[in-house]
């Protein structure tokens, strides 16, 4: 067991290790800082309102210390000058009289809350993550009146780049869809603590679209076919699908609009600049009848099983059409009417996974100009925020002439590009810094909201620094663009810090402070475990995007006779799919290989060390989450090998081997379910109950639950004998889902496999599919209740499973 050094000494060592040196001048000169200077709208919070909002975050986070901190907006620039910064110093008031002990000064409410977080991290040893990843570790904070003092005149932290961006266009569906205001309030607090000042704000936009489209004579019935269901709105917004999971009730539309107004108000109070949606050309089908002369194209099929017109083949109004400008302008103005002038930043991705009809640069430039004109007609100060994913996903099309044509179709400073996948495939390096256009270095990290331990800590620790200090850099921010949140807290803790750091982070040293903060005390075995994790799970260097395809959660939909030769290949070698993020369908007759980029033996050593520290940390929620997650990870990778062993036995017609490996595979699924049930944060019931909790009527409850169940399983449409092309895309390791969904699927498959061996006949894939798909459809429409509270001792269960499978 490790022992903790004296708290003052430890904090001093932490500060030496992590506090940055004074920042150098921002790369790109004044142009980087000048970009987006007019980002905020006219509806801005006063200094007093921002100070009050910062105090509100403190009260919700640490009510016992509500009087221990004083917040002050640096409205005159006497502290920060022209930069964005916060300064932490000792309060002048005498804390012995109950006055504040620490003064936090900063340029905005976000800076004030970021300063609070920085102080709590590096003077008090605090760790703050999402509730579903263990929540906030606050036990190490000294009692009021005893907070650590700050030496000298205090510590000032300046942002080396002005913006910290947050969210992906699909996060709204994979993670936020069932949130109420209580959950949103916690998220906005978390954003401010992480320093996020440029978040997407996509909630409630369907209510705006309803009002806009009605002015173009579109009826509610037409919109029923246009909007997707609650859990699929992101893809309906992007024009990938329509009608799937819908229609949306008026209750939903009104509820979400009211929620959006609360979200925006809180963001504004904290000094954030929200990013609102704009018009990308996606229109209801009836537009082609209402406006027969308009340039409207029906798009091709997007991942339906058989091009079902009820869901596929949406309609795109061309940006060059005058009607595009009318609709785009109307949408921007309707948002201004509903929300006030809260921002000048608008997100639009007309060309994302939607290739223009010609690669002629002049044509591409005209399209880009039209998209921007629609925004600027609605708001003359509009700035276009665009994902740079298309330059990676469709690299064969977007060569230098095409990229330049699009990027330069808008005045420099009126477009900002998200280098969405910069943690793995930075586009800034191959595009001469986006040919002079400001961009934000982004971490993509997660696909489908899957639960898998994964990351590239070295890339996070150095990537933003390399981009910012490179020759002629136009980088103006750091962003987090994961498809789903509430996983891998270490990745997001480090990424959010990079918005405030001006030099590369030495990850191994940083992890010592992280593990101390994460669990509230130092422990040599935990520190050693994190060194293993750093060099294995969090050191993915193969360049493959992580999307969990472990066999438990994405069971192969193929006949075992079709991949016999593949079984002799190296286990765990990932097959790279095409670049399109939303086109992750399996190839018929090919065995999918789960992504494995590290030594599982080394990861198991980390788990052993975690278990050795269990008695000391057993009451820590953050430790429990990490222990459960790491045990799950190790067992899931083991199950991949057991599955392959079963397939080899089948190929050899070894019925005893097949039975043995089948039993082991199914047993692992059941045991992982038991493990996950011991932590509140891995429960299917929470997801389902939050969906039902937003319903007003019984029909809505049924619809919302179907949406919630379908998204994490089949995802999209199927036939009797063909699964959805996107089945398991949003797979989850949740207790309840394993036992009631993944386990029956595998059981049915292996039962068919065993029968075919016993009866000496070919495996009947279609027979299994009929049985399985019928079961899946019933499950998606089911109403069974699942636990929302943990049961069992996570440490004891993890120890038992380690002895059973991994020792």
Coordinates of N, CA and C in Angstrom, one line a residue, residues 209 212-213 216 226 238-239 279-299 314-329 348 350-351 354 357 363 367 370-371 374:
X209 N -37.8 25.6 -36.4 CA -38.1 25.2 -37.7 C -39.6 25.1 -38.0
X212 N -40.7 28.6 -38.8 CA -40.2 29.1 -40.0 C -40.9 28.4 -41.2
X213 N -40.9 27.1 -41.2 CA -41.5 26.3 -42.3 C -43.0 26.6 -42.5
X216 N -43.7 29.2 -44.9 CA -43.6 28.7 -46.3 C -44.7 27.7 -46.6
X226 N -41.0 14.9 -41.6 CA -39.7 15.6 -41.7 C -38.8 15.4 -40.5
X238 N -29.3 16.7 -40.1 CA -28.2 16.7 -41.1 C -28.7 16.2 -42.5
X239 N -30.0 15.8 -42.5 CA -30.5 15.3 -43.8 C -30.2 13.9 -44.1
X279 N -29.1 27.2 -41.4 CA -29.8 26.4 -42.5 C -28.7 25.8 -43.4
X280 N -28.8 24.4 -43.5 CA -27.9 23.7 -44.4 C -28.5 23.3 -45.7
X281 N -29.8 23.5 -45.9 CA -30.4 23.1 -47.1 C -31.4 22.0 -47.0
X282 N -31.5 21.4 -45.8 CA -32.4 20.2 -45.6 C -33.8 20.7 -45.4
X283 N -34.7 20.3 -46.3 CA -36.1 20.7 -46.4 C -37.1 19.6 -46.4
X284 N -38.3 19.8 -45.9 CA -39.3 18.8 -46.0 C -39.6 18.4 -47.5
X285 N -40.1 17.2 -47.7 CA -40.4 16.7 -49.0 C -41.4 17.6 -49.7
X286 N -42.3 18.2 -49.0 CA -43.4 18.9 -49.6 C -42.8 20.2 -50.3
X287 N -41.6 20.6 -50.0 CA -41.0 21.8 -50.7 C -40.9 21.6 -52.2
X288 N -40.7 20.3 -52.6 CA -40.6 20.1 -54.1 C -41.9 20.3 -54.8
X289 N -43.0 20.2 -54.0 CA -44.3 20.5 -54.6 C -44.7 22.0 -54.5
X290 N -44.3 22.5 -53.3 CA -44.7 23.9 -53.1 C -43.9 24.8 -54.0
X291 N -42.6 24.4 -54.3 CA -41.7 25.3 -55.1 C -41.1 24.4 -56.2
X292 N -41.9 24.1 -57.2 CA -41.5 23.2 -58.3 C -40.3 23.7 -59.1
X293 N -40.1 25.0 -59.1 CA -39.0 25.5 -59.9 C -37.7 25.6 -59.1
X294 N -37.7 25.3 -57.8 CA -36.6 25.5 -57.0 C -35.6 24.3 -57.3
X295 N -34.3 24.6 -57.0 CA -33.2 23.7 -57.2 C -33.1 22.7 -56.0
X296 N -34.0 21.7 -56.0 CA -34.1 20.7 -54.9 C -33.7 19.4 -55.4
X297 N -32.8 18.8 -54.7 CA -32.2 17.4 -55.1 C -32.7 16.4 -54.0
X298 N -33.1 15.3 -54.5 CA -33.4 14.2 -53.6 C -32.1 13.4 -53.4
X299 N -31.7 13.3 -52.2 CA -30.4 12.6 -51.9 C -30.6 11.1 -51.9
X314 N -33.6 12.1 -48.3 CA -34.1 13.4 -48.0 C -33.9 14.4 -49.1
X315 N -34.4 15.6 -48.9 CA -34.4 16.6 -49.9 C -33.5 17.8 -49.5
X316 N -32.6 18.2 -50.5 CA -31.7 19.2 -50.2 C -31.9 20.4 -51.2
X317 N -32.2 21.5 -50.6 CA -32.3 22.8 -51.4 C -30.9 23.3 -51.7
X318 N -30.6 23.5 -52.9 CA -29.3 24.0 -53.3 C -29.0 25.4 -52.8
X319 N -27.8 25.6 -52.3 CA -27.4 26.9 -51.8 C -27.5 28.0 -52.8
X320 N -27.3 27.7 -54.1 CA -27.4 28.7 -55.1 C -28.8 29.2 -55.5
X321 N -29.8 28.5 -54.9 CA -31.2 28.9 -55.2 C -31.6 30.1 -54.3
X322 N -32.3 31.0 -54.9 CA -32.7 32.2 -54.1 C -33.6 31.8 -52.9
X323 N -34.3 30.7 -53.0 CA -35.1 30.2 -51.9 C -34.2 29.8 -50.7
X324 N -33.0 29.3 -51.0 CA -32.1 29.0 -49.9 C -31.8 30.2 -49.0
X325 N -31.6 31.3 -49.7 CA -31.3 32.6 -48.9 C -32.6 33.0 -48.1
X326 N -33.7 32.8 -48.6 CA -35.0 33.2 -47.9 C -35.1 32.3 -46.7
X327 N -35.0 31.0 -46.8 CA -35.2 30.1 -45.7 C -34.1 30.3 -44.6
X328 N -32.8 30.4 -45.1 CA -31.7 30.6 -44.2 C -31.9 31.9 -43.4
X329 N -32.2 33.0 -44.1 CA -32.4 34.2 -43.4 C -33.6 34.2 -42.4
X348 N -22.9 25.3 -39.6 CA -23.5 24.8 -40.8 C -22.5 23.8 -41.5
X350 N -23.3 21.9 -44.6 CA -24.0 21.5 -45.9 C -23.2 20.5 -46.6
X351 N -21.9 20.5 -46.6 CA -21.1 19.6 -47.4 C -20.5 18.4 -46.7
X354 N -21.7 14.9 -47.9 CA -22.6 15.3 -49.0 C -21.8 16.0 -50.1
X357 N -21.9 18.3 -56.5 CA -22.0 17.6 -57.8 C -20.9 17.7 -58.8
X363 N -17.6 26.7 -58.8 CA -18.9 26.2 -58.4 C -18.9 26.1 -56.8
X367 N -21.2 28.1 -53.9 CA -22.0 27.4 -52.9 C -21.7 27.9 -51.5
X370 N -23.0 31.4 -50.9 CA -24.4 31.4 -50.7 C -24.8 31.0 -49.3
X371 N -24.1 30.0 -48.8 CA -24.4 29.5 -47.4 C -24.1 30.7 -46.4
X374 N -26.8 33.5 -46.6 CA -28.0 33.3 -45.9 C -27.9 33.6 -44.4

